[in-house]
Coordinates of C-alpha atoms and ligand atoms in Angstrom, one line a residue:
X22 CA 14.0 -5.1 -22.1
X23 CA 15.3 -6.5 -18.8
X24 CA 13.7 -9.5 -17.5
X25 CA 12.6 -7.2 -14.8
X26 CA 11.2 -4.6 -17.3
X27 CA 7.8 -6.9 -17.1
X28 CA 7.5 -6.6 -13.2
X29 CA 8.3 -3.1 -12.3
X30 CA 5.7 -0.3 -11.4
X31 CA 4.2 -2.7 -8.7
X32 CA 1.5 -2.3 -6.1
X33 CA 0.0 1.3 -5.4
X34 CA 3.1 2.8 -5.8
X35 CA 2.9 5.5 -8.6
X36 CA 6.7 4.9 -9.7
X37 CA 8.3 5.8 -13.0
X38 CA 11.2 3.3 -13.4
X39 CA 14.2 6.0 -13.8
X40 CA 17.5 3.8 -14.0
X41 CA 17.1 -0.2 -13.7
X42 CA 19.9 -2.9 -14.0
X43 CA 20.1 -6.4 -12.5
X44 CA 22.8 -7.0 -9.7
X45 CA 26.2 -7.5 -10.6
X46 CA 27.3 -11.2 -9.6
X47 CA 28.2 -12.0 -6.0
X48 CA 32.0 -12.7 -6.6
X49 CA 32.2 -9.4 -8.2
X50 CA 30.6 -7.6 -5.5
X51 CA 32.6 -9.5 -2.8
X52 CA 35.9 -8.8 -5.0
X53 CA 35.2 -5.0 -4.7
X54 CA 34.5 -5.1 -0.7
X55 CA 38.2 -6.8 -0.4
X56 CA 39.8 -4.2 -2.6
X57 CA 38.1 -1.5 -0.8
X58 CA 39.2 -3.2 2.6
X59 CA 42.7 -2.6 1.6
X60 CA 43.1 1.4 1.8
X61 CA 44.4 2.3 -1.4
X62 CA 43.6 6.0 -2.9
X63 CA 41.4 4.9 -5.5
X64 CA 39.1 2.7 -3.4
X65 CA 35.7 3.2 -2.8
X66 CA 34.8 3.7 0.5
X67 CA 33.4 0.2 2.4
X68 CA 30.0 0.0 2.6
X69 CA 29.5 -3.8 4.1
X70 CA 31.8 -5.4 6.3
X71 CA 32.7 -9.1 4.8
X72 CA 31.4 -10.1 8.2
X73 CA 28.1 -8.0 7.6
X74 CA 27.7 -9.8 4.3
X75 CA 28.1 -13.1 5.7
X76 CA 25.2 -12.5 8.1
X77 CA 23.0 -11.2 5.6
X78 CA 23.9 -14.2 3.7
X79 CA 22.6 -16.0 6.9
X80 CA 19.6 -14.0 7.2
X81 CA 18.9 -14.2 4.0
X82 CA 18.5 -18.0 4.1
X83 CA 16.4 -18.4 7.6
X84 CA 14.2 -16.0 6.1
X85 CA 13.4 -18.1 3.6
X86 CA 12.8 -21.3 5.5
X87 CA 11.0 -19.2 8.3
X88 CA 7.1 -19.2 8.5
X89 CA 6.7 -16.7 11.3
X90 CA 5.5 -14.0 8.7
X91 CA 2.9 -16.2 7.2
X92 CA 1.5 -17.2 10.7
X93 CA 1.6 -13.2 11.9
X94 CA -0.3 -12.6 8.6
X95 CA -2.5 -15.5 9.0
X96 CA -3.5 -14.6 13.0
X97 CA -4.4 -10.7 11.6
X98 CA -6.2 -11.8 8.9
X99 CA -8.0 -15.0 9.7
X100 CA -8.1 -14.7 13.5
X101 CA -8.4 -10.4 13.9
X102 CA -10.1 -10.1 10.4
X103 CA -11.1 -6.5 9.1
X104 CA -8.8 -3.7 10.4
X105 CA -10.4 -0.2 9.5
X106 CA -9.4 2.6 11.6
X107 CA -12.0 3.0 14.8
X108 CA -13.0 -0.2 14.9
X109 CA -12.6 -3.2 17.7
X110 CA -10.4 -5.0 15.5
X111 CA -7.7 -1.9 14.5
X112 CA -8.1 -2.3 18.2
X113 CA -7.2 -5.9 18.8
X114 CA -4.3 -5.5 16.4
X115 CA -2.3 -2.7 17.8
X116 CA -2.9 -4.7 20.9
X117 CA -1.7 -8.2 19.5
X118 CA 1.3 -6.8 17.4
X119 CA 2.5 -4.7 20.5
X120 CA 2.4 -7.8 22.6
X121 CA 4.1 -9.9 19.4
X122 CA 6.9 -7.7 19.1
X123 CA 7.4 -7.7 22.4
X124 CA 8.3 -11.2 22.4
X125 CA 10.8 -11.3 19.8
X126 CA 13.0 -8.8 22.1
X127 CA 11.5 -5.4 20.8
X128 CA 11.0 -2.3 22.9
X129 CA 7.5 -1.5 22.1
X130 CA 5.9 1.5 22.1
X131 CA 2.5 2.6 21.2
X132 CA 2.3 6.4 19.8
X133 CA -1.3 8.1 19.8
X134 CA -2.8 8.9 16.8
X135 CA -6.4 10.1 16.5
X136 CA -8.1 8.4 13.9
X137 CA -11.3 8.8 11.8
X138 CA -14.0 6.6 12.3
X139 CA -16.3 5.5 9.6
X140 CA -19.0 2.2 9.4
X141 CA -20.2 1.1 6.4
X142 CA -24.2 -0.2 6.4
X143 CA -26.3 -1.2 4.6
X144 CA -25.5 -0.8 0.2
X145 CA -28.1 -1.5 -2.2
X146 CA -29.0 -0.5 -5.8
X147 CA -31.4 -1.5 -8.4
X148 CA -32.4 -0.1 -11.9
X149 CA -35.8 0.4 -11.6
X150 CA -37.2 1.7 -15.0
X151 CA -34.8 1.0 -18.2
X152 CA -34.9 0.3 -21.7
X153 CA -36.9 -2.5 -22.6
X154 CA -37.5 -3.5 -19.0
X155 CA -39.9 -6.4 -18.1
X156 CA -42.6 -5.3 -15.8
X157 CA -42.6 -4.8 -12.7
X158 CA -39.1 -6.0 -12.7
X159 CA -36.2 -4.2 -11.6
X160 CA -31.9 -4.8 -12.3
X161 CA -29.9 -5.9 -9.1
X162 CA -26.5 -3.5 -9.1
X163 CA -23.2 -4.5 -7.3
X164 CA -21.8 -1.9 -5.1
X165 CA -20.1 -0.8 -2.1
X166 CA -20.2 2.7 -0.4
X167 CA -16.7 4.3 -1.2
X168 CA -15.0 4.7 2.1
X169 CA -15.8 8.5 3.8
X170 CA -19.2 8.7 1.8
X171 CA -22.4 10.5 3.3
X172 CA -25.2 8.4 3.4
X173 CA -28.4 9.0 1.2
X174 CA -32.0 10.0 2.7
X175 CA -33.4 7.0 4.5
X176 CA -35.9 6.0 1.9
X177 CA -32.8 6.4 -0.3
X178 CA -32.1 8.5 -3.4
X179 CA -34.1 7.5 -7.0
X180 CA -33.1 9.4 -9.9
X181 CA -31.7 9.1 -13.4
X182 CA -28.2 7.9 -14.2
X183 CA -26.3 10.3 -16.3
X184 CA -22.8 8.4 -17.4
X185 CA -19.5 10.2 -18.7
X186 CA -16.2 8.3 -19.2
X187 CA -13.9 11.2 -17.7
X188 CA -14.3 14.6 -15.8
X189 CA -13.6 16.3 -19.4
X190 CA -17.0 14.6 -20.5
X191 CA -18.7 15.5 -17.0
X192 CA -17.3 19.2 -17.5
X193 CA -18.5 19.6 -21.2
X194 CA -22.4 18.9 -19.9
X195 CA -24.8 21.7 -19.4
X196 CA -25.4 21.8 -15.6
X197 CA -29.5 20.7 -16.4
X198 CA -28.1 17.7 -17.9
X199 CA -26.5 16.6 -14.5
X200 CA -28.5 18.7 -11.5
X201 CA -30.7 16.3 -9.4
X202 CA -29.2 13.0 -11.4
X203 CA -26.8 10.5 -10.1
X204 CA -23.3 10.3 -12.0
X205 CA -21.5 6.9 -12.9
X206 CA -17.9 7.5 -14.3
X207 CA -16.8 4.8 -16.4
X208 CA -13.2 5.6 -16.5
X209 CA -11.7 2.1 -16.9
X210 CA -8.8 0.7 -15.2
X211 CA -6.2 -0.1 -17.7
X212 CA -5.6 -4.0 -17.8
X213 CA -3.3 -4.1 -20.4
X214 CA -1.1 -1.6 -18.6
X215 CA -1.8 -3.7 -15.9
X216 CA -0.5 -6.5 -17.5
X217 CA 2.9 -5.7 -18.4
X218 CA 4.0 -4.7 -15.0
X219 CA 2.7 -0.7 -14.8
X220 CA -0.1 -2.1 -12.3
X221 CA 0.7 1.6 -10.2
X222 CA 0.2 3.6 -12.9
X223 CA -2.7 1.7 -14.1
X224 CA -4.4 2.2 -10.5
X225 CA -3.1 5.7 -10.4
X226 CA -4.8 6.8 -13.6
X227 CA -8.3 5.5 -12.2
X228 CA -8.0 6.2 -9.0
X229 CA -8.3 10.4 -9.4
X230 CA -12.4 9.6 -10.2
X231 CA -12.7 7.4 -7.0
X232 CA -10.7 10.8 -4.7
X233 CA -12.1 13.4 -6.7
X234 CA -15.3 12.6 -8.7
X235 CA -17.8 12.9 -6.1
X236 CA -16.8 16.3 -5.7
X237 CA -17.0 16.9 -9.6
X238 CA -20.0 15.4 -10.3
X239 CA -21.6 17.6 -7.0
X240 CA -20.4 21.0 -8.7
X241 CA -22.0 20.3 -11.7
X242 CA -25.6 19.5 -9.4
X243 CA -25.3 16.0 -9.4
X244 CA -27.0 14.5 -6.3
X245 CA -24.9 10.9 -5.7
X246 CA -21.8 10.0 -7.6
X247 CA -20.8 6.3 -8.8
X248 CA -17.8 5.0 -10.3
X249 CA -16.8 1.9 -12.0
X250 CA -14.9 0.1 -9.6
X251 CA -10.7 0.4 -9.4
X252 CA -9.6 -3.0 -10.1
X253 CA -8.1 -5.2 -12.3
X254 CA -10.5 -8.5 -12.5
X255 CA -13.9 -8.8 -13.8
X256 CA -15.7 -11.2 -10.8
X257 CA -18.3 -8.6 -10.0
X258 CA -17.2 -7.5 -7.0
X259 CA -16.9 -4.4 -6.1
X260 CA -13.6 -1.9 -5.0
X261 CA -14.1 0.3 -2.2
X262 CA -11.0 2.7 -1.0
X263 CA -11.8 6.5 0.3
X264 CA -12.7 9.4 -1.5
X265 CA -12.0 12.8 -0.9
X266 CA -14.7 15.4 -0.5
X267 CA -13.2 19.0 -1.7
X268 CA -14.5 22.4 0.6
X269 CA -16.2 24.0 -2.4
X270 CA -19.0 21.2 -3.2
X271 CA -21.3 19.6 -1.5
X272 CA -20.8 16.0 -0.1
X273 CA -22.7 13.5 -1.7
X274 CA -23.1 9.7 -1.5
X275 CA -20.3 7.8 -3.2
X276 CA -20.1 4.1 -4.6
X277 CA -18.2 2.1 -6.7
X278 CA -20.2 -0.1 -8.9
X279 CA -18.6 -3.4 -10.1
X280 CA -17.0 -3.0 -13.9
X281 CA -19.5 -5.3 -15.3
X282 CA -22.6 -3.3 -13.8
X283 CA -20.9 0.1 -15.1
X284 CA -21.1 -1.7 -18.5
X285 CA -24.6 -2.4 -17.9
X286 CA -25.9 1.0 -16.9
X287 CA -23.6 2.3 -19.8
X288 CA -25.1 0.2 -22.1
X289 CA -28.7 1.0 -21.5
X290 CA -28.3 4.9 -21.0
X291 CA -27.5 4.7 -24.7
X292 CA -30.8 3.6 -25.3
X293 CA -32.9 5.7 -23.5
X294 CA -33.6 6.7 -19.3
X295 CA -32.4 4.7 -17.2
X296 CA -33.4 5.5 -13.1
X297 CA -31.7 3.9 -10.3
X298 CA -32.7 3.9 -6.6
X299 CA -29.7 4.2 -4.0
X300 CA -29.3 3.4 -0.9
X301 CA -26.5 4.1 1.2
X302 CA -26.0 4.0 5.6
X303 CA -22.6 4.7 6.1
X304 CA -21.9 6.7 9.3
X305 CA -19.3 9.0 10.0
X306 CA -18.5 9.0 14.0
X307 CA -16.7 11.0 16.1
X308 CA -12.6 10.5 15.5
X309 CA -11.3 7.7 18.3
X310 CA -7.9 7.2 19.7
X311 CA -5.2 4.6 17.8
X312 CA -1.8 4.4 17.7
X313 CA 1.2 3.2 15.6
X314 CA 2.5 0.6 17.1
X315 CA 6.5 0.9 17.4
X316 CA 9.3 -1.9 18.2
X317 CA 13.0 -1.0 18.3
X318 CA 15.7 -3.7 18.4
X319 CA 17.8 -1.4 19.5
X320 CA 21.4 -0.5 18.0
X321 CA 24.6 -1.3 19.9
X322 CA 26.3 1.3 18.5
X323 CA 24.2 4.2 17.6
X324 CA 21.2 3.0 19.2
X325 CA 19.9 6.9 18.1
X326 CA 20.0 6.0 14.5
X327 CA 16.8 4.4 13.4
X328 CA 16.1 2.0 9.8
X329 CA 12.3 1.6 9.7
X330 CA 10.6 -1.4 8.1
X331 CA 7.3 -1.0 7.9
X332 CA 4.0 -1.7 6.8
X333 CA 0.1 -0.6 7.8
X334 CA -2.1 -2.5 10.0
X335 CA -5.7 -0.9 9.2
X336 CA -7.6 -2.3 5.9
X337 CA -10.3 -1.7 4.2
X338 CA -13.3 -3.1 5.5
X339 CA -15.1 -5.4 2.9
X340 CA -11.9 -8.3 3.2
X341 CA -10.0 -9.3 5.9
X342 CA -6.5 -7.1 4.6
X343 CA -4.4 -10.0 4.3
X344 CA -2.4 -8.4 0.9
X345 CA -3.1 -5.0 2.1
X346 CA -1.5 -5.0 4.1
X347 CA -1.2 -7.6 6.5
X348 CA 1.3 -8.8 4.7
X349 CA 3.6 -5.4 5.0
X350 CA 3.1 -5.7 8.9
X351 CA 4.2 -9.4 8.8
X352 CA 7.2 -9.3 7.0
X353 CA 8.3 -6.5 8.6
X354 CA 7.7 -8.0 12.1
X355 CA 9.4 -10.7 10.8
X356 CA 12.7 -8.9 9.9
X357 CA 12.8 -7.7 13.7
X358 CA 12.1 -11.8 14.8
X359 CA 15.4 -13.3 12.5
X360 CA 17.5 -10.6 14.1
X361 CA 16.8 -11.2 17.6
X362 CA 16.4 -14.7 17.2
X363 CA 19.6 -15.2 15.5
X364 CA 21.9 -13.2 17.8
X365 CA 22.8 -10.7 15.3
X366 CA 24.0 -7.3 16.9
X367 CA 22.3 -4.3 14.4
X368 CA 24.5 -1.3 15.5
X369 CA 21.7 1.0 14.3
X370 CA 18.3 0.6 16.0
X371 CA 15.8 -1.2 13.8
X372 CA 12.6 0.0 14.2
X373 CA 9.4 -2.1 13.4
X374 CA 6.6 0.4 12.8
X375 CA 2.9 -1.1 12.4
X376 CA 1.3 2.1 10.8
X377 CA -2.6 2.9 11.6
X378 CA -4.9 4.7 9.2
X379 CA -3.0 4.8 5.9
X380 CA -6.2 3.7 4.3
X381 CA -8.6 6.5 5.0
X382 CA -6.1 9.3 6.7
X383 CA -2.5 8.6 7.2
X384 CA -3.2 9.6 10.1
X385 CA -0.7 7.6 11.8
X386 CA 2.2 8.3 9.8
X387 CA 1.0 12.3 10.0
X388 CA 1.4 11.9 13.8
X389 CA 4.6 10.4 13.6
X390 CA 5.7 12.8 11.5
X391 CA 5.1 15.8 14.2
X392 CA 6.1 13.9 16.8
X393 CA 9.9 13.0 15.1
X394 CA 10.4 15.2 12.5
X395 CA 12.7 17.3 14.7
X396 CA 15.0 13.8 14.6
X397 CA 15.1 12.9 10.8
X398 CA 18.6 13.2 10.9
X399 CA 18.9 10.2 12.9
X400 CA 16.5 8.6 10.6
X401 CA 19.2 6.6 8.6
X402 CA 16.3 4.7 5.9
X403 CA 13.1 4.0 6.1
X404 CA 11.2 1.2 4.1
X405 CA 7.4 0.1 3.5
X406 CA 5.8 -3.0 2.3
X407 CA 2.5 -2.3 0.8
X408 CA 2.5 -3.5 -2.6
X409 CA 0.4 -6.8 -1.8
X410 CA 2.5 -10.1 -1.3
X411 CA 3.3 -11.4 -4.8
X412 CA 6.9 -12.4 -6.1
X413 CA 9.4 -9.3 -5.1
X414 CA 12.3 -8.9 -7.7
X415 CA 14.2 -5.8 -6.0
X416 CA 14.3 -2.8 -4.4
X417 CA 12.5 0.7 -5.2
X418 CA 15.0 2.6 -4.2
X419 CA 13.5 6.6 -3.6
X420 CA 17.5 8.1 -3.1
X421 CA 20.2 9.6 -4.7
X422 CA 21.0 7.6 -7.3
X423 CA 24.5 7.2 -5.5
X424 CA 22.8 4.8 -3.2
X425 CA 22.0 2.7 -5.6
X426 CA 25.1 1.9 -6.4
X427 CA 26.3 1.7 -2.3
X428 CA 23.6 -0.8 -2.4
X429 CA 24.8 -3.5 -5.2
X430 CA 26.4 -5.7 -3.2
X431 CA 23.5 -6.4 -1.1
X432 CA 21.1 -7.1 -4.1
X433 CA 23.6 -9.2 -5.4
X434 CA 22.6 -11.2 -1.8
X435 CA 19.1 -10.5 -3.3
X436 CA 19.4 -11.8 -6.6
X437 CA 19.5 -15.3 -4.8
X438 CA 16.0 -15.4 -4.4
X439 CA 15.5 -13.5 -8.1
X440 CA 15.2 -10.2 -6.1
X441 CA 17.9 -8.3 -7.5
X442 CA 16.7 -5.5 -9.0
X443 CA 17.7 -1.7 -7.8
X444 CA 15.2 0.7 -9.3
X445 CA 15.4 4.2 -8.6
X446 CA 11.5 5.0 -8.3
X447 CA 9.9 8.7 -7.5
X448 CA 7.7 7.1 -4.8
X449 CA 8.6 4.7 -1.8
X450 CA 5.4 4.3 0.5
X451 CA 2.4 6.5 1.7
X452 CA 3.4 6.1 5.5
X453 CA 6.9 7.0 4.9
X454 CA 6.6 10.0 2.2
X455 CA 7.2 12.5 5.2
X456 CA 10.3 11.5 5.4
X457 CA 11.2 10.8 1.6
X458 CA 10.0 14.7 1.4
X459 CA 12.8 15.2 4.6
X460 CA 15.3 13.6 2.0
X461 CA 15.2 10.3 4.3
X462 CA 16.8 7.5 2.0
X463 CA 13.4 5.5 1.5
X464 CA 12.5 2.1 -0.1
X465 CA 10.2 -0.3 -1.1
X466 CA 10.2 -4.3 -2.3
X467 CA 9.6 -4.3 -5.7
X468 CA 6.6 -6.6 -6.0
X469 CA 4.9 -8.3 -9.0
X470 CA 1.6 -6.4 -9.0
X471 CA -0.2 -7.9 -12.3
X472 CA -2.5 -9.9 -10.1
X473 CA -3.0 -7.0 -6.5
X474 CA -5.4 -5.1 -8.1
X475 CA -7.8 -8.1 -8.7
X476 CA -8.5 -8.6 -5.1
X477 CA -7.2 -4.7 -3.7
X478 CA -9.7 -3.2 -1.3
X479 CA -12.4 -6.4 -2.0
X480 CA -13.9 -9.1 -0.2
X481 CA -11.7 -11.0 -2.0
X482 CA -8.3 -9.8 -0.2
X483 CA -7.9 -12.8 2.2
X484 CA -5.1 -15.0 3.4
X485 CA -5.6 -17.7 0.5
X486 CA -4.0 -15.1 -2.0
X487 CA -0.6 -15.2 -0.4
X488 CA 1.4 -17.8 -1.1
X489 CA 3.9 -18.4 1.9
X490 CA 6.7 -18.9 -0.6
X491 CA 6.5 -15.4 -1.9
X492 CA 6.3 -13.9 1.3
X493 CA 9.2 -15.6 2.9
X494 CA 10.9 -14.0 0.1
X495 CA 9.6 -10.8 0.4
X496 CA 10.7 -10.8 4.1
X497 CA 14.2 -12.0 3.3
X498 CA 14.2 -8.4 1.4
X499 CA 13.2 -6.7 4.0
X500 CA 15.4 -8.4 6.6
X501 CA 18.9 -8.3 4.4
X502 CA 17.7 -4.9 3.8
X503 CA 17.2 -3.8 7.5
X504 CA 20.5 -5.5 8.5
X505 CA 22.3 -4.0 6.0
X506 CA 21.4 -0.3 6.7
X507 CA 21.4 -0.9 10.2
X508 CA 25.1 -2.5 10.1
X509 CA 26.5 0.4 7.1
X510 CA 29.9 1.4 7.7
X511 CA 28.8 4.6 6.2
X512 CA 25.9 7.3 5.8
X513 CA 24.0 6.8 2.9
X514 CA 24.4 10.6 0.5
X515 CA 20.4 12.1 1.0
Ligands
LIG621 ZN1 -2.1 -0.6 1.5

């Protein structure tokens, strides 16, 4: 295995590592630019200008030194705080970023998106007759609301806990056994998978009972559904993200309980009733207006020809969305804020895109999909950062596997900072999959994702996790990236 082998399958992405091999050295790659400048039969086709390659080499290094990303992240996080779609401060952040991007020399637009609007209240659980319970006692249970849920009657819902692992289990029950009764899936994120660098599939595997299991355990009668929370860490804290209600059941309340008080619940349902009062105020409003907020540097050449770097500016609720994905705004922002600042002439338009709603919606990328789908042609590549802000070895690259190999010499520029790697993945970004679908060349960073799924969609993600070395090297990616597509001397295959 590759020294990359351990780090690959990163973030939420659900990838499947098809073809992966570290950069070929930088001499080499140069070597075959200046053979391919001469015009000889055989040679392939140039890519990169030497003069492009020197200014990614340039970029590459102020990127690294530069802490404008850190202190955009930092300022949405710590000074803007919780982003979810409909509320103030989604609001304040389209607002600031617009107004940001605008100083480093974009043109800024803000594109309307309508955007669902749910609050969380209040969240409160307790067992309140178990096995072997002390009188008059009851057991506290961590929660939160999963993100879209109903809320339960006022005086909240009491009624039995019935646990199965998977919807196989749920599915094999006699409908008695479940009507009336709250469900708690136990389906258990898989650490060790975790662990060795498949963190995406890990999260992918778990997350179908957070979308779906509500809706499962309502078919089968159930009258509230729990699961044990997404996550990777055991700190009792719970992982929110949305759920998905389908047309043919009914909607009822949703939660995530932490892991350890899934264990807890499981453990005493083995040895007899155990009855659990709900309580859950979440309020779905009527949708509000948002926007994506939009930046071009625009292209001296084909100013019609756009390379998005991107990442999404709404969070979850509970933390203040610093690794998701604050960090994928800032980064991207920050490509935009090297270019301009350093003089350097993209001759495609670069396009900074600040995405609203891919937490509970996609709204915004839905939107922007309608309103430019007619132009994917002159949609050149598109890349989003949303894979937390850990260590980034590569590129996913979600393309013909012929641009993979266009691409070597600029992640042999990569491999400077260890970020070499070209992985051809099935998946690139939520925001951007209209176009991968449109056969847009699409990427990704390729970030370490053992630790994102300790914190993901907690109280916990805040600014403290990120440490400003890795995300100056995650916008270097992004930047030599950006400047590289925009400055091609060629169309990438699609
Ligand atoms: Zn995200």
């Amino acid at each position: 295995m590759t020294k990359w082998g351990y780090l690959i399958g990163v973030g939420f992405l659900l990838t499947t590592a098809v073809a992966l091999e570290s950069a070929e050295p930088l001499e080499k790659a140069n070597a075959t630019q200046d053979e391919a400048a001469t015009p000889t039969p055989t040679a392939t086709p140039l890519v990169f200008s030497t003069q492009t390659l020197a200014d990614l080499k340039r970029l590459q290094q102020a990127a690294l030194t530069s802490n404008y990303a850190y202190r955009q992240v930092a300022h949405l996080s710590d000074n803007i705080g919780p982003r979810l779609s409909g509320s103030a401060q989604a609001a304040k952040a389209v607002e600031y970023v617009a107004s940001e991007l605008r100083a480093i020399g974009c043109e800024v637009q803000l594109e309307k998106a309508m955007v669902p609007h749910w609050v969380r209240g209040e969240e409160t659980a307790a067992l309140t007759q178990f096995p072997g319970m002390a009188e008059g006692t009851t057991q506290k249970i961590v929660l939160c609301a999963l993100g879209g849920s109903v809320a339960t009657p006022k005086e909240g819902i009491t009624a039995d806990v019935v646990v199965v692992k998977n919807f196989d289990e749920l599915n094999a029950m006699p409908r008695d056994k479940v009507a009336g009764k709250i469900v708690l899936f136990t389906y258990s994120f898989d650490k060790q998978l975790a662990a060795v660098g498949h963190s995406g599939e890990a999260y992918g595997q778990a997350v179908t009972y957070r979308s779906d299991g509500p809706s499962a355990a309502a078919r089968q009668g159930a009258v509230a559904c729990l699961i044990r929370s997404v996550g990777g860490a055991n700190y009792r804290i719970p992982h929110t993200g949305s759920t998905h209600y389908a047309n043919d059941a009914p909607k009822i309340p949703a939660g995530a309980v932490t892991s350890e008080d899934a264990d807890l619940i499981a453990d005493l349902v083995k040895q007899g009733p155990v009855k659990m009062k709900l309580l859950l105020t979440p309020q779905t409003l009527p949708d509000l207006e948002s926007a994506n907020v939009i930046g071009d540097l625009k292209g001296s050449e084909h100013p019609e020809q756009v390379v998005i770097v991107s990442g999404h500016l709404d969070s979850w609720d509970l933390g203040t969305g610093a690794i998701d994905d604050g960090a994928g705004v800032a980064v991207s922002m920050e490509a935009a804020n090297l270019i301009h600042k350093m003089n350097l002439k993209p001759k495609r338009t670069i396009r900074v895109i600040a995405w609203i709603n891919e937490e509970n919606g996609t709204r915004g990328s839905k939107q922007y999909a309608k309103d430019h789908e007619k132009d994917w042609a002159n949609h050149f590549a598109a890349m989003e950062t949303d894979g937390g802000a850990d260590h980034p070895v590569g590129l996913h690259v979600k393309a013909k596997p012929e641009v993979r190999t266009l691409l070597k010499p600029v992640a042999a520029i990569l491999q400077e900072s260890g970020a070499g790697a070209l992985d051809l993945s099935e998946h690139a970004g939520a925001d951007i999959e209209p176009m991968e679908k449109a056969n847009v060349p699409s990427f990704a960073p390729i970030q370490d994702g053992r630790f994102y799924f300790n914190y993901h969609h907690t109280a916990a993600d805040t600014l403290d996790k990120i440490d400003p070395k890795n995300l100056a090297e995650t916008s270097a990616i992004v930047a030599v990236w950006a400047y590289a597509m925009a400055n091609a001397e060629q169309s990438l295959p699609r």
